[in-house]
mmCIF file of C-alpha atoms and ligand atoms in Angstrom:
data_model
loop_
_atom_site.group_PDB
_atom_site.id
_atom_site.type_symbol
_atom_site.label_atom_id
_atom_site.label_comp_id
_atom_site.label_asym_id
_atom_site.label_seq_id
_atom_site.Cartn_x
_atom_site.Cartn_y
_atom_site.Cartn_z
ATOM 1 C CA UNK A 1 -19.858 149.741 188.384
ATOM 2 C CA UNK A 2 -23.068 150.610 189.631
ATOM 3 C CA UNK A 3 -24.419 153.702 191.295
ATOM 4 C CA UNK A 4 -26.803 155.644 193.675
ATOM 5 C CA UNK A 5 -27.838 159.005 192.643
ATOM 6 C CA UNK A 6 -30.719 160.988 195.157
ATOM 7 C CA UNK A 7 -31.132 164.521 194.923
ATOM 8 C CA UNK A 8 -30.948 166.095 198.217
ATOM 9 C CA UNK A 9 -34.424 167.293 198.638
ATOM 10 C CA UNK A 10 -35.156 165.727 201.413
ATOM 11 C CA UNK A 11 -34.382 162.496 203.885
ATOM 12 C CA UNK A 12 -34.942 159.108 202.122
ATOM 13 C CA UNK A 13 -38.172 157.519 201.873
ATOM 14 C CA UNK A 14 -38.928 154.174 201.796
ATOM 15 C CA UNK A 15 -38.938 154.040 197.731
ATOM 16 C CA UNK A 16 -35.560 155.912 197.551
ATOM 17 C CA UNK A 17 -34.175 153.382 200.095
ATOM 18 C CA UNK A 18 -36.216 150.866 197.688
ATOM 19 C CA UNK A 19 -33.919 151.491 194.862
ATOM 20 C CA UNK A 20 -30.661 152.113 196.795
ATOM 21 C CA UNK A 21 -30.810 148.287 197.949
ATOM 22 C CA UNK A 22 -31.411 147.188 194.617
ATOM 23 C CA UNK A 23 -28.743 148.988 193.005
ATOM 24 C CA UNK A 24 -26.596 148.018 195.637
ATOM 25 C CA UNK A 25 -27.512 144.231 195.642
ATOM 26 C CA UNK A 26 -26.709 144.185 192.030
ATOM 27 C CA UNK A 27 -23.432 146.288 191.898
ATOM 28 C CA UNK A 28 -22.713 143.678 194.653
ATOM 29 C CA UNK A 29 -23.571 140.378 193.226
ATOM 30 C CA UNK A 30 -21.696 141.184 190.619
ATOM 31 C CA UNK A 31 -18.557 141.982 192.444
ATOM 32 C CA UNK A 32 -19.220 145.570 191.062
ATOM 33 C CA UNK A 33 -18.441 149.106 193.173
ATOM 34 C CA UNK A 34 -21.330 151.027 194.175
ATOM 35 C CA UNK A 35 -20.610 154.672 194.186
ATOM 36 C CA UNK A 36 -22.958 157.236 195.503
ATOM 37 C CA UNK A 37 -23.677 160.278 193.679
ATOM 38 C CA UNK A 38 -25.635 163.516 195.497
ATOM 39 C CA UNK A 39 -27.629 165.199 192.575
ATOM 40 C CA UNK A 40 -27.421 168.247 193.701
ATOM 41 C CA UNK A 41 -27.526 171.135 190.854
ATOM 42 C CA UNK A 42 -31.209 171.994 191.447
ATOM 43 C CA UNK A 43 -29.940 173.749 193.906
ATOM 44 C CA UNK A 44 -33.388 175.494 194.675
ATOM 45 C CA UNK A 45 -34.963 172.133 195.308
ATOM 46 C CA UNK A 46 -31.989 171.508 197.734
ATOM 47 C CA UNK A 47 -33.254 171.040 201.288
ATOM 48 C CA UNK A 48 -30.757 171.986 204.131
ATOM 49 C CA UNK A 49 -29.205 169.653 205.706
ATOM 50 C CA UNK A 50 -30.609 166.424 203.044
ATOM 51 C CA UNK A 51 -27.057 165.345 202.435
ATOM 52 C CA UNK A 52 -25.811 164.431 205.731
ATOM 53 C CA UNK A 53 -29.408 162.450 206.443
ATOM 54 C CA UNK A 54 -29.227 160.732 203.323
ATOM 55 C CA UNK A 55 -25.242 159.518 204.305
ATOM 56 C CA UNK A 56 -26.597 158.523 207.888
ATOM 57 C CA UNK A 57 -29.242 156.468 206.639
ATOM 58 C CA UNK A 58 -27.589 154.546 204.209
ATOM 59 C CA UNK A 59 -25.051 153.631 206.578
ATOM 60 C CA UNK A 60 -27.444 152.446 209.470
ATOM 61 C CA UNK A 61 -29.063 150.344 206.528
ATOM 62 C CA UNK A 62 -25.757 148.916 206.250
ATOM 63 C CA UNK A 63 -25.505 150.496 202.236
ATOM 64 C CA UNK A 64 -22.122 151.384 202.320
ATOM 65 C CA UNK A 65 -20.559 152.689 199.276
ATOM 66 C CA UNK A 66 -17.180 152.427 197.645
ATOM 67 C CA UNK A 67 -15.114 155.913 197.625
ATOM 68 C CA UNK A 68 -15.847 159.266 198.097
ATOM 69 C CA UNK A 69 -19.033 160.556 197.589
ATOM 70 C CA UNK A 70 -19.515 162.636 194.374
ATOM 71 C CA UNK A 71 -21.254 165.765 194.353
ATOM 72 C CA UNK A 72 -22.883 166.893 190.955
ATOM 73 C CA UNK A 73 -21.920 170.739 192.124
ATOM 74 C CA UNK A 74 -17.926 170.096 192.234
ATOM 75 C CA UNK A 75 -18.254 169.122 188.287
ATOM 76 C CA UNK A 76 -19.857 172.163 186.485
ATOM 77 C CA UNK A 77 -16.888 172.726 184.268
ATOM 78 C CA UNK A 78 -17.619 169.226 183.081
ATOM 79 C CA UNK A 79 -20.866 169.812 182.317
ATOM 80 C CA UNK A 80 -19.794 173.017 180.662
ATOM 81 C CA UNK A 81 -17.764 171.673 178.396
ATOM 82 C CA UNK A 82 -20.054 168.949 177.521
ATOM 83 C CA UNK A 83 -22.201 171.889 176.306
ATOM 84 C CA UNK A 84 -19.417 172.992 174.001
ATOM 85 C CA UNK A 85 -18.939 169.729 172.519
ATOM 86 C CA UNK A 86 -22.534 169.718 171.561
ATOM 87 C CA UNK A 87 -22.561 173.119 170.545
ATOM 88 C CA UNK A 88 -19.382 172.343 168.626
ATOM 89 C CA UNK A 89 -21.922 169.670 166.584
ATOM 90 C CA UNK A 90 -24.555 172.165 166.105
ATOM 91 C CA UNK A 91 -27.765 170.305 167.500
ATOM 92 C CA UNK A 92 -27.855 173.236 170.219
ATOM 93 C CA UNK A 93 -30.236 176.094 169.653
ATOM 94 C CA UNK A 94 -31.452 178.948 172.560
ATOM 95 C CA UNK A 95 -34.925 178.670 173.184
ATOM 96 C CA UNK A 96 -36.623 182.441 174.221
ATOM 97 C CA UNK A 97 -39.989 180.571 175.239
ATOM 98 C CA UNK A 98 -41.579 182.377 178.083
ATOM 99 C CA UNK A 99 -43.116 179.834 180.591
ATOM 100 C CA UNK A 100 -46.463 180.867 179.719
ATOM 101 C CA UNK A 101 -46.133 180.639 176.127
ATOM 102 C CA UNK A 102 -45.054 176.739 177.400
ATOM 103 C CA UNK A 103 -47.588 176.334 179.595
ATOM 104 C CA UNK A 104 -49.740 177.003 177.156
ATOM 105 C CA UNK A 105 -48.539 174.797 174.323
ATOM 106 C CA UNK A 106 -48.440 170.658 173.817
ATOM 107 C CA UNK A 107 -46.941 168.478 176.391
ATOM 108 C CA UNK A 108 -44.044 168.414 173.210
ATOM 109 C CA UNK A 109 -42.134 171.566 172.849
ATOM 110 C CA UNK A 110 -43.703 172.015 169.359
ATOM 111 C CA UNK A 111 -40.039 173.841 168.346
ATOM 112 C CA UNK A 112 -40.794 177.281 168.201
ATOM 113 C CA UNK A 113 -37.331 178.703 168.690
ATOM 114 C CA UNK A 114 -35.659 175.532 166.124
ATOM 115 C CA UNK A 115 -35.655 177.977 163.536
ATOM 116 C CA UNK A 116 -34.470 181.094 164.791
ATOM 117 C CA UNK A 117 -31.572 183.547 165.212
ATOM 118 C CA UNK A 118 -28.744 181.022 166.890
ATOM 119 C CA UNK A 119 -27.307 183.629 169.151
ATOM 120 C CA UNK A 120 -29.479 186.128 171.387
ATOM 121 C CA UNK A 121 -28.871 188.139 174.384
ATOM 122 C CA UNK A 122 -32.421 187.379 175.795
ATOM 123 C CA UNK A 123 -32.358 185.028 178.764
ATOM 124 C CA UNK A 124 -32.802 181.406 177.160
ATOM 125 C CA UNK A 125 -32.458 177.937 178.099
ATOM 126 C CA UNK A 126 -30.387 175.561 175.328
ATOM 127 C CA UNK A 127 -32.411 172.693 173.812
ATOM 128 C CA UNK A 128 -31.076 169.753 171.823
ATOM 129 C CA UNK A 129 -32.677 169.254 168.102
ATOM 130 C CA UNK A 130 -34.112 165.727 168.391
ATOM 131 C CA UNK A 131 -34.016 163.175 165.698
ATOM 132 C CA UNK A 132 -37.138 161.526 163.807
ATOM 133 C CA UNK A 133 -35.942 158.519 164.016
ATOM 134 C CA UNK A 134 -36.611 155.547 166.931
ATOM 135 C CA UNK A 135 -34.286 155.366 169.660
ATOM 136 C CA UNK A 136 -33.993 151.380 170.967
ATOM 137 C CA UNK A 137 -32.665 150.511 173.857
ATOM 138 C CA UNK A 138 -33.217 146.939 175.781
ATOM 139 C CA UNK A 139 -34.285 147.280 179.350
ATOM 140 C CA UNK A 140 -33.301 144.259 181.781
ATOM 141 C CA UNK A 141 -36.862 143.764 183.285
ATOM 142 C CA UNK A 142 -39.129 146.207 180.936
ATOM 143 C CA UNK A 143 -38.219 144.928 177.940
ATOM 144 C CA UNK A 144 -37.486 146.195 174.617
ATOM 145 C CA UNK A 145 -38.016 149.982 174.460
ATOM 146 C CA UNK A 146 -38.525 151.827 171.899
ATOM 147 C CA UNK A 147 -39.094 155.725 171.588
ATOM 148 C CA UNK A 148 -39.262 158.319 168.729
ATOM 149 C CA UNK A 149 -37.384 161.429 170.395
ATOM 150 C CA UNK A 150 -38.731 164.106 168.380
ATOM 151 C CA UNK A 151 -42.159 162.851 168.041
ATOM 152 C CA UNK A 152 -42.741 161.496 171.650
ATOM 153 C CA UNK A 153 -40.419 164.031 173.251
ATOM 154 C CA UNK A 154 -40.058 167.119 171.470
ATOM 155 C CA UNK A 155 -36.481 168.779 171.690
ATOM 156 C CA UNK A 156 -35.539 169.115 175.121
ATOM 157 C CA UNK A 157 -33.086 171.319 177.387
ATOM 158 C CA UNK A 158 -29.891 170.882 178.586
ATOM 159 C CA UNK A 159 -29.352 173.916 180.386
ATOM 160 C CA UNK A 160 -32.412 175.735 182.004
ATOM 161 C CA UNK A 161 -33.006 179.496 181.572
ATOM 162 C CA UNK A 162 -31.760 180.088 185.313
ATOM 163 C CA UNK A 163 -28.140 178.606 183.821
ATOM 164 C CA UNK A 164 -28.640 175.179 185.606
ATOM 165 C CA UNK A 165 -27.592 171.752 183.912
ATOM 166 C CA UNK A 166 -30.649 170.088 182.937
ATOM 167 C CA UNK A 167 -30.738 166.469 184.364
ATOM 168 C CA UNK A 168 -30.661 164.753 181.319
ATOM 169 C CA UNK A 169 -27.030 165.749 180.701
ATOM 170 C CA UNK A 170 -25.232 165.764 184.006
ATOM 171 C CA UNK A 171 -26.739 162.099 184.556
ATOM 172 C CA UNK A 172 -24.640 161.186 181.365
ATOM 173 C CA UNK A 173 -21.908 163.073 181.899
ATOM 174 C CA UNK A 174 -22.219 161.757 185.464
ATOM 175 C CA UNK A 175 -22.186 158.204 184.307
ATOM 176 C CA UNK A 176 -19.266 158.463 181.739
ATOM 177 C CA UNK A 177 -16.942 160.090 184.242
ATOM 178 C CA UNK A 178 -17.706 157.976 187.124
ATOM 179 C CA UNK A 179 -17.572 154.886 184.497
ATOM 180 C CA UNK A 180 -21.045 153.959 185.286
ATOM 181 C CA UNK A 181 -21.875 150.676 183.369
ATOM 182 C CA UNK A 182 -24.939 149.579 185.179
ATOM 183 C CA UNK A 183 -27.373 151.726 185.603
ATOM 184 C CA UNK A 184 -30.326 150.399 188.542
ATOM 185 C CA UNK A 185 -32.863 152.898 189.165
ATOM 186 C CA UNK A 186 -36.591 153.779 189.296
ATOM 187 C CA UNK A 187 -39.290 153.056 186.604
ATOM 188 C CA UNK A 188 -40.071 157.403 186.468
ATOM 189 C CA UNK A 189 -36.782 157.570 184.542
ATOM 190 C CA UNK A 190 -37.657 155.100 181.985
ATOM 191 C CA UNK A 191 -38.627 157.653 179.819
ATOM 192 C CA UNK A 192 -35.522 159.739 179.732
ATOM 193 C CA UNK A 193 -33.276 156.856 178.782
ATOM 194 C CA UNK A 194 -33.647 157.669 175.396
ATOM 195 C CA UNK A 195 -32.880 160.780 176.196
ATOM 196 C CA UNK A 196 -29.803 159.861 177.670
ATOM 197 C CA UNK A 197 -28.919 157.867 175.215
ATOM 198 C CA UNK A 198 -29.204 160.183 172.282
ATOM 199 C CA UNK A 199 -26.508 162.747 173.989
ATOM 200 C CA UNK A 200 -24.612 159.688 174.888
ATOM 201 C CA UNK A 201 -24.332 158.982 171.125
ATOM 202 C CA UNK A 202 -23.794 162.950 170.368
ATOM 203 C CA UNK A 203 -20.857 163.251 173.423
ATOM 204 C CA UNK A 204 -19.628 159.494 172.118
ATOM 205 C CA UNK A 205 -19.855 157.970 175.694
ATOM 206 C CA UNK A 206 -20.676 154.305 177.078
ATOM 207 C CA UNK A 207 -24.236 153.518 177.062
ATOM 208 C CA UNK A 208 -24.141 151.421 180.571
ATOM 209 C CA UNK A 209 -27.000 148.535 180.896
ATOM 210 C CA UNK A 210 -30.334 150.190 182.452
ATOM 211 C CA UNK A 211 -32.447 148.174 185.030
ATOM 212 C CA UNK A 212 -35.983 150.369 185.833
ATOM 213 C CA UNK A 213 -36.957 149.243 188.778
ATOM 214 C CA UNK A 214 -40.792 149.448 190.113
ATOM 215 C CA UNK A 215 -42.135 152.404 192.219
ATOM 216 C CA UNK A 216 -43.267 151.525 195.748
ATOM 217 C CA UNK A 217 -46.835 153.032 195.528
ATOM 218 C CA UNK A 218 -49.703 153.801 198.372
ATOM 219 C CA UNK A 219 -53.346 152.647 198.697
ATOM 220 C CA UNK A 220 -54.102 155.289 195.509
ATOM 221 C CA UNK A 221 -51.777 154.066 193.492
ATOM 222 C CA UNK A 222 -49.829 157.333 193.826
ATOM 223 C CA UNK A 223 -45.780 157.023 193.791
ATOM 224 C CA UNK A 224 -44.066 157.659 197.309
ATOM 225 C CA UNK A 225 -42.973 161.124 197.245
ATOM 226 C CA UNK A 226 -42.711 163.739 200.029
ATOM 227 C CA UNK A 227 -45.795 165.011 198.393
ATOM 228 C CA UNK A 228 -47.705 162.128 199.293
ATOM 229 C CA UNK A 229 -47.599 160.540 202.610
ATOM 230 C CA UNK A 230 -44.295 159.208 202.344
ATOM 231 C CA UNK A 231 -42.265 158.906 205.850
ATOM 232 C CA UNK A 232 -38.547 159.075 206.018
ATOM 233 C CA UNK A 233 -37.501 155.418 206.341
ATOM 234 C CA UNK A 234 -36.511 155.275 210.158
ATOM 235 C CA UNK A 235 -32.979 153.928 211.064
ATOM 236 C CA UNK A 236 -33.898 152.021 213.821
ATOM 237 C CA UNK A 237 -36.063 149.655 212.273
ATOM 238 C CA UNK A 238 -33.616 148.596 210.185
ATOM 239 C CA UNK A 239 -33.952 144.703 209.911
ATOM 240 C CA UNK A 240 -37.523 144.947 209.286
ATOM 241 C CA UNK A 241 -37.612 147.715 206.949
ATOM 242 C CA UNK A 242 -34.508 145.597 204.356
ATOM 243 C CA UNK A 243 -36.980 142.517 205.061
ATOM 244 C CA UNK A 244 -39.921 144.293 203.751
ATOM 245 C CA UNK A 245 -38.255 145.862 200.575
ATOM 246 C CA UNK A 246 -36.669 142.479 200.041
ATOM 247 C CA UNK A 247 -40.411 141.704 199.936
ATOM 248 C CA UNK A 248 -40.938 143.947 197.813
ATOM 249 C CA UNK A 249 -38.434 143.353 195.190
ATOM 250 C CA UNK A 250 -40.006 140.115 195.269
ATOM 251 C CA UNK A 251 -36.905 138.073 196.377
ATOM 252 C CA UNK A 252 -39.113 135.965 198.965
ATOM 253 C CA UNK A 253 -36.872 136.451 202.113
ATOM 254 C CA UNK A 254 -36.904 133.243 204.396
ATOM 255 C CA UNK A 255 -38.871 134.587 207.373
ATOM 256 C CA UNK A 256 -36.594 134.355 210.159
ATOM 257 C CA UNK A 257 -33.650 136.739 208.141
ATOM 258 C CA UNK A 258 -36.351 139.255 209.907
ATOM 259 C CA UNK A 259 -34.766 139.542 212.814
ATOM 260 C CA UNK A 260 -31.231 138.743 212.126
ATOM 261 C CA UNK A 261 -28.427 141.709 211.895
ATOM 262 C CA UNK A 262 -28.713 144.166 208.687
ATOM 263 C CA UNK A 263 -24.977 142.231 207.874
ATOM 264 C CA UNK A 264 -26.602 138.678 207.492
ATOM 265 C CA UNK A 265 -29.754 140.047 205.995
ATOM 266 C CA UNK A 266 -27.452 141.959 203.111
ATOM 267 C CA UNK A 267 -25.368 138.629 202.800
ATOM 268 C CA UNK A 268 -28.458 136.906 201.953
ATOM 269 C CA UNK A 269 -29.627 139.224 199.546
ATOM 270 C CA UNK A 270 -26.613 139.531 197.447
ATOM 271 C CA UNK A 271 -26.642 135.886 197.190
ATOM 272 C CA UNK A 272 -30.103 135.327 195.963
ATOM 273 C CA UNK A 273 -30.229 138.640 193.914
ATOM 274 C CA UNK A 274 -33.121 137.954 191.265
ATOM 275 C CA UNK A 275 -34.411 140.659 189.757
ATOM 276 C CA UNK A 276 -36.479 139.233 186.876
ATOM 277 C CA UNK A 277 -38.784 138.502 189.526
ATOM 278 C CA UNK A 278 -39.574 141.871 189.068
ATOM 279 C CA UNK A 279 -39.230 141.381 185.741
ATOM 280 C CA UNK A 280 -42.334 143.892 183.589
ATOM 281 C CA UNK A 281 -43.422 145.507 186.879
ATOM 282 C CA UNK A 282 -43.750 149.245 186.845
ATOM 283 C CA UNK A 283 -45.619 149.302 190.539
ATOM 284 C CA UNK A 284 -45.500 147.474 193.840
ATOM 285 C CA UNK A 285 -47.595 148.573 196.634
ATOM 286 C CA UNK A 286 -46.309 148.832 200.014
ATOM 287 C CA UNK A 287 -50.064 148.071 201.752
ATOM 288 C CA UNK A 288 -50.511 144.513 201.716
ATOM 289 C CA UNK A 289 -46.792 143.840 203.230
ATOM 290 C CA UNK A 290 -46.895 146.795 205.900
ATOM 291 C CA UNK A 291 -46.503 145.495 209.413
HETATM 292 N N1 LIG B 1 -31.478 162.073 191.125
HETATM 293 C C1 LIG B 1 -32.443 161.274 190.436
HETATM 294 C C2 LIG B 1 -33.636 161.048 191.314
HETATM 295 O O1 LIG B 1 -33.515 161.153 192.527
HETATM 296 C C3 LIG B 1 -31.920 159.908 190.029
HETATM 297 C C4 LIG B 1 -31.092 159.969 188.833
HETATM 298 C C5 LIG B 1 -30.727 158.620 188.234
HETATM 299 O O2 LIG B 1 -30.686 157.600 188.927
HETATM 300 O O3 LIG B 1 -30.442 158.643 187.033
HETATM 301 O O4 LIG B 1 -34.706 160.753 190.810
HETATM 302 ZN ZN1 ZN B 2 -38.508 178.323 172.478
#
């Protein structure tokens, strides 16, 4: 079972689209469903209107996923309770830290709060206690990885002061109840896979298999982001546009699928479906391939 999960902060760009089609291709070879997930409990990053463009353009790149599509907002209990649980094994502990004081300290939340009085009424986020130990996990194309959480992360929060679910859990919780065992996404997330996998261990979930993908960048090297110069992806180029990030995933397309329908062009991609040609990559850049 593999999945899809953008945020809806805007319509896709070409690198989103770049790791829907490879999460898709695998799910696919492997007979798998691909279910599509909106990430949508930042709700302040939410842009109007993301959702329906994000839906649209998947289907007019001929992505189609299996199901309904799951919205992070309809599970909040979920994630609720997932905060009991860990509460219930005491590694939760309200951090008080103004932004400020954060802004001001190491990149690694250096713990202040670890030690404190476990219940306040001041406004606080909740952060896990981290272990000292090295987290391992086995990547499909970056290899073996291996991270010490409280050294290279710090302990880190799973609810945010404003009372939203931190990422790091509802993608876990996410995964578990959508049975998630292959996990396809971009190489920015690399680094919170140990993350994941730590509250995995602490909620006694499924670790799925985790496939980081490279980020499509520009000219400067800089990731594809609406902050950069990042286009939506436009529908009606279709063809081209799967040829290209076929190109870019490195799975040599023969040149006339270019021009065939999105169907064929899919069809073909399924069946050749190699991604350890992509295999230690963290960047591709879209430049040299551009039409
Ligand atoms: N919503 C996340 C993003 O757009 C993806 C989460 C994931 O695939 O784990 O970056
Ligand atoms: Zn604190």
């Amino acid at each position: 079972m593999g999945r899809f999960a953008p945020s809806p902060t805007g319509p896709l760009h070409l690198g989103s689209l770049y790791t829907a089609l490879a999460s898709y291709l695998d799910a696919r070879q492997h007979k798998g469903l691909w279910l599509l997930r909106i990430d949508d409990l930042d709700t302040p990053r939410n842009m109007p209107g993301a959702c329906a463009e994000i839906l649209n353009c998947l289907q007019s790149f001929g992505l189609h996923w299996d199901g309904e599509v799951d919205y992070q907002s309809y599970h909040l209990d979920q994630y609720e309770q997932a905060i009991v649980e860990l509460q219930s094994r005491h590694v939760l502990y309200p951090c008080t830290c103004s932004r400020s004081l954060l802004a001001n300290s190491p990149l690694i939340y250096p713990g202040h709060c670890r030690t404190k009085a476990q219940s306040t009424n001041a406004p606080h986020s909740l952060r896990v206690k981290t272990p000292n130990i090295s987290t391992r996990f086995v990547d499909k194309l970056q290899g073996e990885i291996s991270q010490n959480l409280a050294n290279e992360h710090g302990d880190f929060v799973v609810k945010r002061k404003d009372g939203i679910i931190a990422y790091q859990l509802a993608c876990v919780v996410d995964d578990q109840r959508q049975s998630v065992n292959r996990v396809v996404r971009g190489y920015d997330l690399l680094d919170s896979t140990p993350k994941q996998l730590y509250l995995q261990q602490l909620l006694g979930y499924q670790t799925p298999s985790y496939m980081h993908i490279p980020l499509i960048v520009d000219q400067e090297g800089n990731k594809l982001s609406k902050q950069t110069r990042a286009e939506a992806v436009n529908p009606h180029q279709a063809g081209p546009t799967l040829f290209l990030l076929l190109t870019l995933l490195q799975q040599n397309p023969p040149l006339d699928l270019r021009m065939t329908p999105i169907d064929s062009i899919l069809e073909w991609a399924i069946a050749h479906w190699q991604p350890e040609r992509l295999a230690k990559t963290q960047t591709v850049s879209d430049l040299k391939h551009q039409q």
